[in-house]
Coordinates of N, CA, C and O in Angstrom, one line a residue:
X1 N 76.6 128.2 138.2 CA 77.9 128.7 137.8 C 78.6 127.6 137.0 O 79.5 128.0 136.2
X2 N 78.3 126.4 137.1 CA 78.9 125.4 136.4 C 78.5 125.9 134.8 O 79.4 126.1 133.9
X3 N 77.5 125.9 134.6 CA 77.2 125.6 132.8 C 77.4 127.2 132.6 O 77.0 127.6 131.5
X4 N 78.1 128.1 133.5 CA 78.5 129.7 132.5 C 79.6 129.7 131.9 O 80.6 130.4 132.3
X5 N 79.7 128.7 130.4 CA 80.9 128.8 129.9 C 82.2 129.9 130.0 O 83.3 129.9 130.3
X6 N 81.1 131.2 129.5 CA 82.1 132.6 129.1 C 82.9 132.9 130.3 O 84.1 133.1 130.1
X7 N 82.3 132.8 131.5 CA 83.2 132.5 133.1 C 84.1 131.9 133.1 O 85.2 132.3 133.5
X8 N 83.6 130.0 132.3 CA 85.4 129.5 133.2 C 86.0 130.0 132.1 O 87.1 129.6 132.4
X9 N 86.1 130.6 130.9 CA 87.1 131.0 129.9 C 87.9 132.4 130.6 O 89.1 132.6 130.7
X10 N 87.0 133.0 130.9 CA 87.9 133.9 131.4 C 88.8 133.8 133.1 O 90.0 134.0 133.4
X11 N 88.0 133.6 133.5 CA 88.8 132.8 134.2 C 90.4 131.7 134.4 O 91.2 131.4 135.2
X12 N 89.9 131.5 132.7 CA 91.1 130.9 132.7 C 92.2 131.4 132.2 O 93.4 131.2 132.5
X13 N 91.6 132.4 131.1 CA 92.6 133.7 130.9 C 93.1 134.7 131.7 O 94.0 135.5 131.4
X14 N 92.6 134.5 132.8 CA 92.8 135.7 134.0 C 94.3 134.7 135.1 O 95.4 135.0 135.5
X15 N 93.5 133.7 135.1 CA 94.8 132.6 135.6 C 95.9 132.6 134.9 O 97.0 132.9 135.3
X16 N 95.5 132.1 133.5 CA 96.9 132.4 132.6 C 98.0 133.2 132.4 O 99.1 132.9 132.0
X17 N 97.4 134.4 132.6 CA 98.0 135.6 132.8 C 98.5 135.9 134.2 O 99.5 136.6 134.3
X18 N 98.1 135.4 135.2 CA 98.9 135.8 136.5 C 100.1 134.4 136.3 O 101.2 134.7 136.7
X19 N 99.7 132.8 135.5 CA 100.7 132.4 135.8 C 101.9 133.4 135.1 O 102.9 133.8 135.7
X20 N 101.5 133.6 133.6 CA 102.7 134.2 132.9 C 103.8 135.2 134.1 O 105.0 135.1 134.4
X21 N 102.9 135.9 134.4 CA 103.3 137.1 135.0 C 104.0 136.3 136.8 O 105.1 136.7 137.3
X22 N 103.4 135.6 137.3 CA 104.6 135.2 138.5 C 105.9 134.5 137.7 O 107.1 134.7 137.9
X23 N 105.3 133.6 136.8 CA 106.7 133.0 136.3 C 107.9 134.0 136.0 O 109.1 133.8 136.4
X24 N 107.2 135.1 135.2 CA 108.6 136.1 135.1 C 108.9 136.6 136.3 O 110.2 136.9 136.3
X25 N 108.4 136.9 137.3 CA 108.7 137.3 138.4 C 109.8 136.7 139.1 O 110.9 137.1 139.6
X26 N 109.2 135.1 139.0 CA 110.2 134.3 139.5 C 111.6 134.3 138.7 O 112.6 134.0 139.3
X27 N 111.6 134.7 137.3 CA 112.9 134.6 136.3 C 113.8 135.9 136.7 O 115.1 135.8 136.7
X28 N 112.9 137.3 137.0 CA 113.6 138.1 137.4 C 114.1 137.8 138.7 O 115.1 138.5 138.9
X29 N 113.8 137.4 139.3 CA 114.8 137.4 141.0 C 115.2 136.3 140.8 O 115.3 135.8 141.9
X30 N 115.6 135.5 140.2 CA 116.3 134.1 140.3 C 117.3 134.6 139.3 O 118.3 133.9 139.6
X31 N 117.6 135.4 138.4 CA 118.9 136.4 138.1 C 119.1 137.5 138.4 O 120.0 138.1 137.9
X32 N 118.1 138.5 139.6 CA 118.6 138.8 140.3 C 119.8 138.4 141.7 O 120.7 139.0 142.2
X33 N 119.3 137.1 141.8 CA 120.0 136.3 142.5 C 118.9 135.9 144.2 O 119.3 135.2 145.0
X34 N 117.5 136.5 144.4 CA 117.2 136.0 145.6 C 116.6 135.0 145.2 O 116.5 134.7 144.0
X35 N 116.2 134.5 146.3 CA 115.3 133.0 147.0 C 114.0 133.2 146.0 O 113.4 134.2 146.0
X36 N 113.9 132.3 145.4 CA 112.2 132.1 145.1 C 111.7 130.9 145.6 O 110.6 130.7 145.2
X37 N 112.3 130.0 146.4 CA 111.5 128.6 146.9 C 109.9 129.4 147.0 O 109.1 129.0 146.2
X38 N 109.6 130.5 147.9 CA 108.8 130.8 148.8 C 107.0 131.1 147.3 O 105.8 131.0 147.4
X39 N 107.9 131.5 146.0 CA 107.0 131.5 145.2 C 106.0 130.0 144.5 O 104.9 129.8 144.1
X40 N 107.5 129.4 144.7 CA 106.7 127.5 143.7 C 105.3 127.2 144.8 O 104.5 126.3 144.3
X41 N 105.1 127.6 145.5 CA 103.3 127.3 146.1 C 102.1 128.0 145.7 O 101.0 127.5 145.6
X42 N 102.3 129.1 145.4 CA 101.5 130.1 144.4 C 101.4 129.7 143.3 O 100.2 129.6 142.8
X43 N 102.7 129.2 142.4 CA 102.5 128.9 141.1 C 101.8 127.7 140.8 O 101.2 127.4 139.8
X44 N 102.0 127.3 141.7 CA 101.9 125.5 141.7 C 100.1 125.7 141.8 O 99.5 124.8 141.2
X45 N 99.4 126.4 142.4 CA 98.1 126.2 142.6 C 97.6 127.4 141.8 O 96.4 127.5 141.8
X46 N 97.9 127.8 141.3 CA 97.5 128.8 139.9 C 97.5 127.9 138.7 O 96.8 128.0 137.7
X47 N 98.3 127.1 138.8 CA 98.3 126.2 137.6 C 97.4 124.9 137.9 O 97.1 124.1 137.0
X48 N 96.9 124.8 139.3 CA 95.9 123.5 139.3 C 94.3 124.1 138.9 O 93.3 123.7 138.4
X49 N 94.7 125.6 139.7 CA 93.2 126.1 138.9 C 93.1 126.5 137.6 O 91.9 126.4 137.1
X50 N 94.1 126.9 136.7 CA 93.7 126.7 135.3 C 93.6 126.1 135.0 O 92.8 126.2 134.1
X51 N 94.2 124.5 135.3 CA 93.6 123.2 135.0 C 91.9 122.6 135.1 O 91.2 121.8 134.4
X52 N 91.9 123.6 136.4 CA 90.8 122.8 136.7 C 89.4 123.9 135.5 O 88.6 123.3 134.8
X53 N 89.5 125.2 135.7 CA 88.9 126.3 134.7 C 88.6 125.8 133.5 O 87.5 126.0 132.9
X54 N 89.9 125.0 132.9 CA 90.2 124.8 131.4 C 89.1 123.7 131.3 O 88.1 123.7 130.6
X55 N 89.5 122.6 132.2 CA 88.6 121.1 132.2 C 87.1 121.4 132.4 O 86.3 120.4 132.2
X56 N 86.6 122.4 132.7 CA 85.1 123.2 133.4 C 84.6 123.8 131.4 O 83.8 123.5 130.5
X57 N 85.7 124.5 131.5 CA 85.7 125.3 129.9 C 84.8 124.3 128.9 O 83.6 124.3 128.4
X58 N 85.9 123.5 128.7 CA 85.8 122.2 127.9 C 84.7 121.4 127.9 O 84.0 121.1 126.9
X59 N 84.3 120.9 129.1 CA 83.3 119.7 129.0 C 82.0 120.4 128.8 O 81.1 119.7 128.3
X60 N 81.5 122.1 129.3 CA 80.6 122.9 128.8 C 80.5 123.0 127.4 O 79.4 122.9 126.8
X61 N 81.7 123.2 126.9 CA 81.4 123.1 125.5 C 81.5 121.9 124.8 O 80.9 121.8 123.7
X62 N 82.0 121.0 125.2 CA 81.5 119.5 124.7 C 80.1 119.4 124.6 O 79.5 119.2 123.5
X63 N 79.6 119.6 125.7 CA 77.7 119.1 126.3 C 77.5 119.7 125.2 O 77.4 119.0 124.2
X64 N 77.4 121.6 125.0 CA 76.8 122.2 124.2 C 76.9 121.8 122.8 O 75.8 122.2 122.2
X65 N 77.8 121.2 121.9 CA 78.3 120.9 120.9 C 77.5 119.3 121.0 O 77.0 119.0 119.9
X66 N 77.5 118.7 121.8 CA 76.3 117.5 121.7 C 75.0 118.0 121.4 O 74.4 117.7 120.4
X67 N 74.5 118.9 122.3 CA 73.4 119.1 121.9 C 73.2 120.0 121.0 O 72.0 120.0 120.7
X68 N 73.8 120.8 120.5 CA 73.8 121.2 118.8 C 73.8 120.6 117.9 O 73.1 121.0 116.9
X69 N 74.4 119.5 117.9 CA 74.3 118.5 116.7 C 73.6 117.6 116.9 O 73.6 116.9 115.8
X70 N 72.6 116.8 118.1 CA 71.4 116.7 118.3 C 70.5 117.0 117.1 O 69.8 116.4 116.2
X71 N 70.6 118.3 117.6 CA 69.3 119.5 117.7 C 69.4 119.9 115.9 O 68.6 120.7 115.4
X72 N 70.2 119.4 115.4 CA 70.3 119.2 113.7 C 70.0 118.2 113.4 O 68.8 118.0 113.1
X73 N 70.8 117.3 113.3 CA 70.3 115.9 113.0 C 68.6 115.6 113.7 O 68.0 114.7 113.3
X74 N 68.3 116.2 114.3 CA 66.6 116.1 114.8 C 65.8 117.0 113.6 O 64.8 116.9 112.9
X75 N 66.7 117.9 113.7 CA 65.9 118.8 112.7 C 65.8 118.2 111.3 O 64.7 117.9 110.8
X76 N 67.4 117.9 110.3 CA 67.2 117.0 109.0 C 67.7 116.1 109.7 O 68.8 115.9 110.1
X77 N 66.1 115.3 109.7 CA 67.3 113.8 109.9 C 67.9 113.4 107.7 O 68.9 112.8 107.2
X78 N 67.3 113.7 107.3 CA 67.2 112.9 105.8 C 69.5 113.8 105.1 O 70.2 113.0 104.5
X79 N 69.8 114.5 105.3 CA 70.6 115.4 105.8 C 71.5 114.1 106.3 O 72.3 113.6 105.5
X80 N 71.5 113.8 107.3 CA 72.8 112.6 107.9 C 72.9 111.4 106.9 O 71.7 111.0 106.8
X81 N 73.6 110.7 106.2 CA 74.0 109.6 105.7 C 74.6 109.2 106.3 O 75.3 109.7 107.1
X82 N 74.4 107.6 105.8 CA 75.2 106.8 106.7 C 76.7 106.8 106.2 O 76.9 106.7 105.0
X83 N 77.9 106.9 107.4 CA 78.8 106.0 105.8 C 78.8 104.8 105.3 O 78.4 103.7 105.7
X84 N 79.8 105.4 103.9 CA 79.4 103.7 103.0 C 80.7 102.8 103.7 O 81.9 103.0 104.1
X85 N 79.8 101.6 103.5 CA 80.4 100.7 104.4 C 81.2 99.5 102.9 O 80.6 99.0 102.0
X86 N 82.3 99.5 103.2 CA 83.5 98.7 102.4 C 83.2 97.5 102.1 O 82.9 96.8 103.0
X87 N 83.3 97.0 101.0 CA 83.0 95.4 101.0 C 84.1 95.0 101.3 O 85.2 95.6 101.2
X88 N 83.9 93.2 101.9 CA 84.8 92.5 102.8 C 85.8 92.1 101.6 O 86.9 91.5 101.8
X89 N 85.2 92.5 100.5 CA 86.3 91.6 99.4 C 87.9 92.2 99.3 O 89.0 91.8 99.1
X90 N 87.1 94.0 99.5 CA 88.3 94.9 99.6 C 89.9 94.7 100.5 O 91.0 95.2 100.5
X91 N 89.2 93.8 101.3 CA 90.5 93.2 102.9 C 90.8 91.9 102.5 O 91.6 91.3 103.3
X92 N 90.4 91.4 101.3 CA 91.3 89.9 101.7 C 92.3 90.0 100.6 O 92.2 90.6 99.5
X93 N 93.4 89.4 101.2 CA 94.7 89.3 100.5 C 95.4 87.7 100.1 O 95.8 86.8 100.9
X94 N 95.4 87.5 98.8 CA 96.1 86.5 98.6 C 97.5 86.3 99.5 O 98.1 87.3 100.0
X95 N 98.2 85.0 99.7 CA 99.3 85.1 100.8 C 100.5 85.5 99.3 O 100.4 84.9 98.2
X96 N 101.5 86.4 99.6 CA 102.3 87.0 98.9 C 103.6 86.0 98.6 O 104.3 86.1 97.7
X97 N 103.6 84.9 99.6 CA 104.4 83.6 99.1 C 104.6 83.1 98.3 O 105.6 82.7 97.7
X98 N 102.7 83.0 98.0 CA 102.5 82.0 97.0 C 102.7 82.7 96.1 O 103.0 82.0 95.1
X99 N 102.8 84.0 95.9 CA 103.0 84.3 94.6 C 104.5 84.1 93.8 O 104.8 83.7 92.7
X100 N 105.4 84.8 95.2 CA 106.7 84.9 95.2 C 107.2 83.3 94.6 O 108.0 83.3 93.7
X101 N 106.8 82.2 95.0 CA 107.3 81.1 94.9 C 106.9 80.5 93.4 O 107.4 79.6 92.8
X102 N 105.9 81.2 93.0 CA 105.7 80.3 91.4 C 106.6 81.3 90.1 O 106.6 80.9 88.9

């Protein structure tokens, strides 16, 4: 269950959606005027599991996106260049003093 990307996505959209939907709950009775202390524990762990869904989401598709671009660069290596690397001459700077002072 770990590597079923399409899972924790939805999952996390299914979370997302219950947070939306308690938060407004909580908006409507807090100008209704009752108590909602009793809701901030629900929310509060609806939002550590989309946390946690999202971070599951993510590093699945990181891996997969590693090994996609692997799995290219294996395929053309001739395809990848290197980049061009800067000559050192480009970074050095006369001191702006000396110039100022002559």
């Amino acid at each position: 269950m770990k590597n079923n990307e399409k899972f924790w996505k939805i999952t996390e959209i299914v979370l997302g959606a219950l947070g939306a939907a308690l938060l407004l709950l909580i908006l409507v009775l807090k100008l209704i005027g009752k108590n909602v202390t009793v809701l901030t524990y629900p929310i509060i762990g609806i939002v550590i599991l989309f946390l946690i869904s999202d971070e599951f989401a993510r590093s699945i598709r990181r891996r997969r996106e590693k090994e996609q671009a692997a799995k290219v660069q294996a395929e053309h290596p001739e395809e990848q260049t290197p980049e061009p690397v800067l000559p050192k001459e480009a970074f050095e700077f006369e001191d702006e003093t000396k110039e100022s002072k002559s």
